XYZ file of C-alpha atoms in Angstrom:
523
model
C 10.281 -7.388 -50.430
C 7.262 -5.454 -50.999
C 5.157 -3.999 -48.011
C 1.008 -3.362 -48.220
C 0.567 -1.251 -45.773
C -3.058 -1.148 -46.335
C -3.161 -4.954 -46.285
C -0.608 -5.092 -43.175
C 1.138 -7.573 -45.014
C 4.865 -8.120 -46.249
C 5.348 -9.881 -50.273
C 8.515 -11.915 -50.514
C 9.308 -13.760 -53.620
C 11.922 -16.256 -52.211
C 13.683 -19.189 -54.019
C 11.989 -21.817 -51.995
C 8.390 -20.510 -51.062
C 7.999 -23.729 -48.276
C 11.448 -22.508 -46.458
C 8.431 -19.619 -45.265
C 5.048 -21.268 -44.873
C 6.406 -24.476 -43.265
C 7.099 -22.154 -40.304
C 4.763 -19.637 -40.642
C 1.525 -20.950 -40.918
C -0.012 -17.578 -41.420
C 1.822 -17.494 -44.929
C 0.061 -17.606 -47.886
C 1.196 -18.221 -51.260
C -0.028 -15.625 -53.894
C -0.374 -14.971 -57.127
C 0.890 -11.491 -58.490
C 2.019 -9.975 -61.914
C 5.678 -10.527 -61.036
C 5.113 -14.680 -60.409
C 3.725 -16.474 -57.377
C 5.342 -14.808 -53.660
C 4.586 -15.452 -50.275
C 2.377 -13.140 -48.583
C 2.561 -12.887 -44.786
C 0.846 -10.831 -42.188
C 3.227 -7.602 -40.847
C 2.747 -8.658 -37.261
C 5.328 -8.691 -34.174
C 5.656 -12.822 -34.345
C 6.075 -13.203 -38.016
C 8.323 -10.428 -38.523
C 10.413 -11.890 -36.020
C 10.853 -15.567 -37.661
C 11.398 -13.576 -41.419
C 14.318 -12.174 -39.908
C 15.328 -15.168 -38.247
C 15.483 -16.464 -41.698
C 17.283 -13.685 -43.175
C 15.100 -10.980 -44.479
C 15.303 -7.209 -42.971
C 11.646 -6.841 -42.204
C 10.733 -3.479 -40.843
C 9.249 -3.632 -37.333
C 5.117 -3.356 -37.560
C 3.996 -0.991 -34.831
C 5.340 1.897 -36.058
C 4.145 1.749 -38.971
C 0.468 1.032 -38.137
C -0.010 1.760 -34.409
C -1.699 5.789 -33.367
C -0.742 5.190 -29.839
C -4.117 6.292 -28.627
C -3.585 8.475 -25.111
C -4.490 12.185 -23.836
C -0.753 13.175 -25.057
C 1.705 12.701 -27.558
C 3.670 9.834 -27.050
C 8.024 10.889 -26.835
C 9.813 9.277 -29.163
C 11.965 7.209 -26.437
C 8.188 5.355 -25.303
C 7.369 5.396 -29.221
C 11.076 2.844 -29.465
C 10.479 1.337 -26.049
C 6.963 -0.109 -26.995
C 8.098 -1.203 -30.462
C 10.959 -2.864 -28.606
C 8.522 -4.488 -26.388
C 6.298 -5.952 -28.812
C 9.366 -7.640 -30.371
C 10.338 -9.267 -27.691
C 8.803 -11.731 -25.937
C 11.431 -11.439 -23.160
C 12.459 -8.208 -22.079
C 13.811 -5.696 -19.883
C 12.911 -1.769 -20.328
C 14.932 -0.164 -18.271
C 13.385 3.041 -18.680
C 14.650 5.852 -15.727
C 11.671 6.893 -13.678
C 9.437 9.823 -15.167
C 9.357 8.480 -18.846
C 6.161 6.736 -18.629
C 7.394 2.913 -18.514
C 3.139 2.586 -17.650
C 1.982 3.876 -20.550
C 4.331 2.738 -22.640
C 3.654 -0.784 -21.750
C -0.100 -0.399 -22.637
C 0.445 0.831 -25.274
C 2.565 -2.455 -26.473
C -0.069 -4.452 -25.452
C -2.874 -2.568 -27.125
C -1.129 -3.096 -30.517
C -0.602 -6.693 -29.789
C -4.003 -7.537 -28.707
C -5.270 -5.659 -31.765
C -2.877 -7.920 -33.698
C -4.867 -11.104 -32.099
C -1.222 -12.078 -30.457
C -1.977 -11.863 -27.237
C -5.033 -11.655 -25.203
C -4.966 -10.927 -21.349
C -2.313 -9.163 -19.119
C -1.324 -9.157 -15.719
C 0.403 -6.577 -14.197
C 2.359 -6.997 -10.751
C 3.107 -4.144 -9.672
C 4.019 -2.397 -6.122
C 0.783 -1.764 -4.159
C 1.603 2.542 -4.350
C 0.905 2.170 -8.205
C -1.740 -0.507 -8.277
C -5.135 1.848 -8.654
C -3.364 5.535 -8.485
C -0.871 4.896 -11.739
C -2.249 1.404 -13.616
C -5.525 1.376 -12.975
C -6.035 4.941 -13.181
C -3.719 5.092 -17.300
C -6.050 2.325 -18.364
C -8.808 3.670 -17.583
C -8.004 7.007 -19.272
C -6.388 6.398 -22.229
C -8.743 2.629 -22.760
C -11.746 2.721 -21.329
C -12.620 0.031 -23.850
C -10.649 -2.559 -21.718
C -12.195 -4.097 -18.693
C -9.637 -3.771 -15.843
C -9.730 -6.132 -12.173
C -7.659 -4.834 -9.804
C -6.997 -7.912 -7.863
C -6.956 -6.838 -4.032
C -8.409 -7.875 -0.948
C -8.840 -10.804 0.942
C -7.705 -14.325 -1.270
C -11.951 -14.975 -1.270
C -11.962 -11.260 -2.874
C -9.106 -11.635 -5.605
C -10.066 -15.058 -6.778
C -13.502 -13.552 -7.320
C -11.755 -11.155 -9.560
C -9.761 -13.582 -11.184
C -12.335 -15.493 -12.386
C -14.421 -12.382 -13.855
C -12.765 -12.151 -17.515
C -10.963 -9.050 -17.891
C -8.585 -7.716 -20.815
C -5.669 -6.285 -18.009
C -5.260 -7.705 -14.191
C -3.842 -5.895 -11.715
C -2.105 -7.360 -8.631
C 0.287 -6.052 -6.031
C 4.062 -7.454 -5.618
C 3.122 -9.694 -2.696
C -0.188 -10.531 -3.344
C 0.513 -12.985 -6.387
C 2.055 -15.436 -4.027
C -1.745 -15.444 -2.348
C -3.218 -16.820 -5.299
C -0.089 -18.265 -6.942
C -1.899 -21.527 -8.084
C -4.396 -19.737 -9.829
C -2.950 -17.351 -11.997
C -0.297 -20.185 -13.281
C -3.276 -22.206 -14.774
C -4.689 -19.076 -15.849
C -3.516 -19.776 -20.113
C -5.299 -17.035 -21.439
C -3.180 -14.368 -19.112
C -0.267 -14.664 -21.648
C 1.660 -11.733 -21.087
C 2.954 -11.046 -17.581
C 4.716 -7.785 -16.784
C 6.825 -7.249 -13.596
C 6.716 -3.530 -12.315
C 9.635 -2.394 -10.421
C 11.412 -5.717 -11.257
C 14.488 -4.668 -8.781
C 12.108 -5.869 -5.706
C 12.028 -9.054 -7.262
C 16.138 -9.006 -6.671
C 16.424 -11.897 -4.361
C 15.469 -15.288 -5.351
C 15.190 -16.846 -2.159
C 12.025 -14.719 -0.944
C 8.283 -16.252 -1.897
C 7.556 -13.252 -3.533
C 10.290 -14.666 -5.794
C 9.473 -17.873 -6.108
C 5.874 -17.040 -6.915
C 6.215 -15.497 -9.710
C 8.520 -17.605 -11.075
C 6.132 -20.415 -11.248
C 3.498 -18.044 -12.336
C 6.143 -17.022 -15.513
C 7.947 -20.088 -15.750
C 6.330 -23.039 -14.434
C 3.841 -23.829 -17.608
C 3.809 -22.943 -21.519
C 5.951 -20.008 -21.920
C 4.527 -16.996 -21.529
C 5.550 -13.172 -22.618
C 7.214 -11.341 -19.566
C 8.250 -7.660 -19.855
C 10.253 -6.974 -16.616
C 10.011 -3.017 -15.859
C 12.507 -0.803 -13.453
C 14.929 2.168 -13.842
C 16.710 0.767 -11.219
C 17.801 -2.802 -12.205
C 20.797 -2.529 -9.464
C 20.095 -0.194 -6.668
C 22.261 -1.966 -4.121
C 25.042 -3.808 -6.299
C 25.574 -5.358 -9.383
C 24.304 -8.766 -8.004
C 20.795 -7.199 -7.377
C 20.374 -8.244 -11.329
C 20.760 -12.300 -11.203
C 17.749 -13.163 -9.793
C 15.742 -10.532 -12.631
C 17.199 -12.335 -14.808
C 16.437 -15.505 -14.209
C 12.858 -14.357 -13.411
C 12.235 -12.861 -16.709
C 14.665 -14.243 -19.033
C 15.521 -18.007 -17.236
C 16.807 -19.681 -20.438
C 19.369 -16.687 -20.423
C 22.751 -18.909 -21.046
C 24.703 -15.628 -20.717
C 24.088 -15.472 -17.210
C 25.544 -17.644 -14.677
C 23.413 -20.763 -13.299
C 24.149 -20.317 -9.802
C 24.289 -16.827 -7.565
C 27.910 -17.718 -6.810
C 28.689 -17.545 -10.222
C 27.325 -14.494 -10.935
C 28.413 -12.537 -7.757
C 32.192 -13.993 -8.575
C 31.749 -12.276 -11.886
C 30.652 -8.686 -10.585
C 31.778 -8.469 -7.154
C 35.386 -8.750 -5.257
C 35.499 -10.353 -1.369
C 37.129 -7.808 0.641
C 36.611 -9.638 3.991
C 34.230 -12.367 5.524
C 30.784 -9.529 5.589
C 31.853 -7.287 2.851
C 31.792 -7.257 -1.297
C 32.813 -4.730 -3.521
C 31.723 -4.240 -7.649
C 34.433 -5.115 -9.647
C 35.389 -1.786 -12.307
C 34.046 -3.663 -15.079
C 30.364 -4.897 -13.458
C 28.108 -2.217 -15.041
C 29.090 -3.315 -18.503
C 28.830 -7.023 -17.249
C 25.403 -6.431 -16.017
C 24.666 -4.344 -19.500
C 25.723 -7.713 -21.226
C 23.938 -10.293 -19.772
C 20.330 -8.353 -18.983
C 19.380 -8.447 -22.325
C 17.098 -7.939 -24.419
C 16.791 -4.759 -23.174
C 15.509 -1.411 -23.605
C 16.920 1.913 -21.820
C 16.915 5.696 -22.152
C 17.940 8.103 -19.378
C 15.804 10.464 -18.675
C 18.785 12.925 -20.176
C 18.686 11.489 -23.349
C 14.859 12.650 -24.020
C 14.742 15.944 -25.095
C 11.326 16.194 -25.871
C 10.470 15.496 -21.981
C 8.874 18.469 -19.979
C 11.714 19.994 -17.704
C 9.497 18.830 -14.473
C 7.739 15.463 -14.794
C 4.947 14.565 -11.439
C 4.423 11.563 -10.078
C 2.058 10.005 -7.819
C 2.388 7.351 -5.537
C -0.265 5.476 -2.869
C 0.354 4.473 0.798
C -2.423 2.378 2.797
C -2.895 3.500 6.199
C -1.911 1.499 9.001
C -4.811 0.232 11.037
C -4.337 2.396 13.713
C -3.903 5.409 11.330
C -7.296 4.662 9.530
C -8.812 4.540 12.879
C -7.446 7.674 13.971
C -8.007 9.740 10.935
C -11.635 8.176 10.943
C -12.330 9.405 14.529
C -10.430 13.154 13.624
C -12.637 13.520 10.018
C -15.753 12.749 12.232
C -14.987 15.224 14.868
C -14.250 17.821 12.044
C -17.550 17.081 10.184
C -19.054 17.930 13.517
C -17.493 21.030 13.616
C -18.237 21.792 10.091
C -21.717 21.682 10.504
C -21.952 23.570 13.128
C -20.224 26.727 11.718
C -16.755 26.433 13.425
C -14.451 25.459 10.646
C -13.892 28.579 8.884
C -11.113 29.573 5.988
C -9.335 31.698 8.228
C -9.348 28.738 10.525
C -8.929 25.525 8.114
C -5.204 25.125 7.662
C -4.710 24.917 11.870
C -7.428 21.966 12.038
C -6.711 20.243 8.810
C -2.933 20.026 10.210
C -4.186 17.163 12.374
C -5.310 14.867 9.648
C -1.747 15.718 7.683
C 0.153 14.409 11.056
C -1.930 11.239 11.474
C -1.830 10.185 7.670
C 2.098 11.079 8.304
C 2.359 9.155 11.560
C 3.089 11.529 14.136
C -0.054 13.577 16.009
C 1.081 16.412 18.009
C -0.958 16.308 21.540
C -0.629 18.711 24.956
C 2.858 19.829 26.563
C 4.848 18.919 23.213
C 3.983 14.950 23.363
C 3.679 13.103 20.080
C 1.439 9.995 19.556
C 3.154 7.657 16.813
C 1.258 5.379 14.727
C 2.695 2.504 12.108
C 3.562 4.030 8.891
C 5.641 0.863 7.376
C 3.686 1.313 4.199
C 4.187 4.765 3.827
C 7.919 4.214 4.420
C 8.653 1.678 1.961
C 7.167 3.699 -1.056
C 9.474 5.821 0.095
C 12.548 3.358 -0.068
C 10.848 2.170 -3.020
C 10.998 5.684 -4.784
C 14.289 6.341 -3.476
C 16.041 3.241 -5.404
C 14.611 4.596 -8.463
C 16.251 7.212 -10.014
C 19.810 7.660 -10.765
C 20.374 10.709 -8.826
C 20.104 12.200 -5.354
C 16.679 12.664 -3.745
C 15.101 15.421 -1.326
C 12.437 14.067 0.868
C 9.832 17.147 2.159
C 7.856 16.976 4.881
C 6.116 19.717 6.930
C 6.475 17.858 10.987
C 9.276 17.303 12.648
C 8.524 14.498 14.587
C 7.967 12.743 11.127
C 11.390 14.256 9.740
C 12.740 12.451 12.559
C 11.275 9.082 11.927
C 11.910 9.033 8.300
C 15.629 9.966 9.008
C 16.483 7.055 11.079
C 14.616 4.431 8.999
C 16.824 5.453 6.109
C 19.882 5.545 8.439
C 18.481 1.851 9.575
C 18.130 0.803 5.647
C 21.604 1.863 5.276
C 20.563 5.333 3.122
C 22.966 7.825 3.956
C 20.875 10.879 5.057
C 21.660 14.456 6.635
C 18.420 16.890 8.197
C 17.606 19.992 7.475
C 15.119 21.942 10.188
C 14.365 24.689 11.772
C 17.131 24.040 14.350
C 19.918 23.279 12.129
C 22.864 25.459 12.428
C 24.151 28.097 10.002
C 27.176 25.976 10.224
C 25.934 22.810 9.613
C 23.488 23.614 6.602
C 26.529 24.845 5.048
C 28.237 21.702 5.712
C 25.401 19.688 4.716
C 24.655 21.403 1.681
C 28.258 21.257 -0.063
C 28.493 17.401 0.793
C 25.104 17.013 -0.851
C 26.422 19.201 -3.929
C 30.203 17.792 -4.455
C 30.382 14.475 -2.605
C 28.760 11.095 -3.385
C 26.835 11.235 0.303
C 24.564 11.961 1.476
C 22.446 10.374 -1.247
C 19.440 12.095 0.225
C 18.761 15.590 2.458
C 15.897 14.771 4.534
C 14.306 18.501 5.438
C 11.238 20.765 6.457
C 10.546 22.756 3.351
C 10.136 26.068 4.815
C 13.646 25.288 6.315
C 15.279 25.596 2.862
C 12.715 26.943 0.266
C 14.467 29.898 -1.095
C 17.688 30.596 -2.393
C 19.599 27.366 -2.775
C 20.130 25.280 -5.428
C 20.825 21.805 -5.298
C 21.235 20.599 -8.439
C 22.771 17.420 -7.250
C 19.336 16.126 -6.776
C 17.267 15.036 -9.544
C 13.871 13.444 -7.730
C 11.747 15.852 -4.625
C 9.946 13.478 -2.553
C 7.130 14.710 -1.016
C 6.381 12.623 1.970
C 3.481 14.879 3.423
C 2.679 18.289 1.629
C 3.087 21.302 3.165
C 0.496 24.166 2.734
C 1.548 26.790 1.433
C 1.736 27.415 -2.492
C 4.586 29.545 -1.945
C 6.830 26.930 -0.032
C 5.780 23.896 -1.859
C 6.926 25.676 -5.757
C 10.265 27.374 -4.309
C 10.979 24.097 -2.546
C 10.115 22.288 -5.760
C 12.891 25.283 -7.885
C 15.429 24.035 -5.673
C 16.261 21.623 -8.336
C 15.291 23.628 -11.251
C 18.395 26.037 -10.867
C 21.019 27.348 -13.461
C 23.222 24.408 -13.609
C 20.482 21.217 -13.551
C 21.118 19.383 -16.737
C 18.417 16.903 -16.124
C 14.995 16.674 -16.294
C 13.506 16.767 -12.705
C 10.923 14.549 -11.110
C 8.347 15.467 -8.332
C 6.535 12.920 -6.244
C 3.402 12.877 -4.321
C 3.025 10.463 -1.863
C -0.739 10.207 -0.873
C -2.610 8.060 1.532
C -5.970 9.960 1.649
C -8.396 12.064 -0.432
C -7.229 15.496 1.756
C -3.784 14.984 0.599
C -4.960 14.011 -3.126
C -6.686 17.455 -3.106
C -3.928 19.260 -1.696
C -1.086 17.948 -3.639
C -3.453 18.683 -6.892
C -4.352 22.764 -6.072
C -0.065 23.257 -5.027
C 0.843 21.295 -8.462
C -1.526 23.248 -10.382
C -0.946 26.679 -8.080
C -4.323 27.351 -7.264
C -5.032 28.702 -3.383
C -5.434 26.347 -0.425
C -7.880 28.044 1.018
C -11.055 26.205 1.277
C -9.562 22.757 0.466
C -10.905 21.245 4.148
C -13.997 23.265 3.318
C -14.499 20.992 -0.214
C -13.425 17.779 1.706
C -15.947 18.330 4.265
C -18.668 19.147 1.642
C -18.020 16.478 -0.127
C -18.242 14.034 3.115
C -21.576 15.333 3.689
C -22.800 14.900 0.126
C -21.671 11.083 0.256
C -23.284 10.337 3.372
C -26.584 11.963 2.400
């Protein structure tokens, strides 16, 4: 076996040259100073049949592929793309914070360059849609046109129909226009992000996509989570039979399945069996995975950001409050000494909870908000601190984990000595609580809890010095792991605020810049 790398081609000289170019019709027989051989094109589909026949063909995108991007690529995205392209089926299992986004372009760059596929659709949760998938593509290939497929059904078909290399659609929104992206043949690869939502097979965001994947010609689906099992090991049938359905390693029915990972304790109640990880490890395959441990070449803090739509209610609020402070902004009376205390009102709306006269609280809907926050807590492998600066919101994100069955402990300004210290050496030594729900400037100093491995920012808090020691209380003597921080935003204010504390730069003035930059867009 010969490879021209120049030519991106592989030589073979094989007994019986039609036992190749009967089932590759790409193959080409060739005359050479060693006798006739059978050239054929180094690609992703061909090398897979050559070594369905036998021969030990290198894998092509590493040996061709530049992986274009504003950074380096690590060398566990560098296997998990490669792995991709291979595999028309997959899982990559990647843990959060090692670029599973990027890495998936990147795989279908080098196949699209390779003429072996030609449009993708991404379904993805609606927190990533524009802030992480939209916003790689455009970055790292602005020569791709990108539709972000959101709106009303009138709106997305619109979309749909205007070619584009990548489509982007949230989770439940394919099940809008289910119909139309099945007969859609030139979308041929599909990938699922955050797969683990798609964990129940009786729901129609289910069911959707598995006529979308399923129903017509085969297509390629890459199924994408670091968290294939966040609530038992019977979270993974229904992935797999989404993404790999021809699976005959996995179990027709859900019985089954459940029977082969779970014991019945009682009537209501389940429990894994010892053995289910490597059961689950078995059948989910093929499959990709590297902990974000194993990567050594990973910075030792890795920042993530994640969207939130307002609520209705919220969007009219913080409409009515940014008018009021333009007002007041152009009339002199928002000052830098003064920002922070007026800006706080647009942080507690966009959070849910606006502090009024005589210590009421107005609450508005913030179910959006709250499930990127379940959504980002089911991610990673380790525990989670969730920061935010009100207490009224504290409160509010507390119980809906408590209701969602996340085991959760406070931390304000009126916990006790005594408790913290209780709190604090669960959270360290014991399995729960899986996450400390707290005030920042209640704990910003001195601690370390290295039994955490993902801060949550649900609002940020302003002040540079609060937001980077809360952030160290990870990044102790002791953490083994690489550490993830995440940002969740719902308006431009926050966007700008999260960006000067990540980058350490003063507050002061950001409400200032917002406001001039209001008035420069309505002018």
């Amino acid at each position: 076996m010969i490879i021209l790398k120049d030519k991106q081609a592989v030589l073979l000289q094989p007994q019986n040259p039609a036992q190749i170019t009967t089932v590759i019709p790409s193959a080409k027989i060739v005359k050479t100073a060693k006798g006739p051989m059978v050239a054929v094109p180094h690609r992703p589909d061909e090398t897979r049949v050559l070594r369905s026949l036998g021969y030990d063909v290198p894998s092509p995108m590493q040996m061709y592929y530049e992986f274009p991007a504003k950074f380096k690529p690590f060398e566990a995205q560098r296997i998990s793309a490669e792995f991709a392209t291979m595999n028309d089926r997959c899982f990559i299992l990647n843990s959060m914070g090692l670029g599973k986004t990027i890495t998936t372009l990147w795989a279908y760059d080098y196949l699209k360059k390779c003429g072996q596929v030609r449009s993708m659709l991404v379904v993805c949760p609606l927190s990533t849609l524009e802030r992480t998938w939209a916003d790689e593509a455009f970055f790292s290939f602005p020569q791709y046109k990108v539709n972000v497929l959101y709106g009303t059904k009138e709106k997305r078909l619109k979309l749909l129909k205007d070619p584009a290399d990548i489509y982007l659609i949230n989770t439940d929104g394919a099940k809008i226009i289910v119909d139309e992206l099945t007969a859609r043949r030139d979308i041929d690869l599909i990938v699922i992000d955050e797969l683990a939502l798609m964990r129940t097979k009786t729901t129609d965001r289910w069911k959707a996509l598995n006529t979308i994947c399923n129903k017509q010609t085969p297509r390629r689906v890459w199924g994408l989570t670091g968290s294939p099992i966040p609530n038992s090991p019977a979270d993974a049938y229904a992935q797999i039979r989404l993404v790999t359905p021809n699976n005959k390693d996995c179990p027709l029915y859900y019985n089954s399945f459940r029977n082969q990972v779970m014991t019945q304790v009682n009537q209501f109640k389940w429990l894994p069996k010892p053995d289910s990880a490597a059961y689950v490890h078995r059948v989910m395959q093929p499959a990709v995975r590297f902990s974000i441990d194993e990567c050594l070449d990973l910075p030792p803090q890795v920042f993530l950001t994640k969207e939130a739509e307002l609520s209705a209610p919220q969007q009219k609020a913080y409409k009515a409050m940014l008018s009021s402070l333009q007002v007041q902004f152009e009339e002199g009376d928002i000052t830098a000494s003064n920002e922070a205390i007026k800006a706080s009102k647009l942080m507690q709306i966009a959070l849910g909870s606006l502090y009024g006269d005589n210590d009421t609280v107005v609450e508005y809907p913030i179910l959006k908000r709250l499930e990127v926050l379940m959504e980002t807590i089911e991610a990673p492998e380790g525990k989670c601190l969730v920061f935010m600066p009100f207490t009224a919101a504290l409160q509010r994100v507390s119980k809906f984990l408590t209701d969602n069955e996340v085991t959760n402990e406070v931390i304000d300004g009126s916990t006790s000595k005594e408790d913290r210290d209780r709190i604090f050496a669960l959270f360290q030594r014991t399995d729960d609580p899986k996450v400390l729900v707290a005030n920042p400037t209640a704990m910003s100093h001195g601690l370390t809890l290295t039994a955490a491995t993902t801060i949550i920012w649900f609002g940020p808090v302003y002040s540079n010095e609060t937001y980077q020691q809360a952030c160290a209380r990870v990044r102790r003597p002791g953490q083994k792991h690489t550490t993830v921080i995440v940002h969740i935003v719902s308006t431009k204010y926050e966007e700008m605020v999260y960006e000067r504390l990540k980058n350490r730069q003063s507050l002061q003035g950001t409400l200032l810049d917002l406001m001039r930059e209001t008035t420069s867009s309505c002018n």
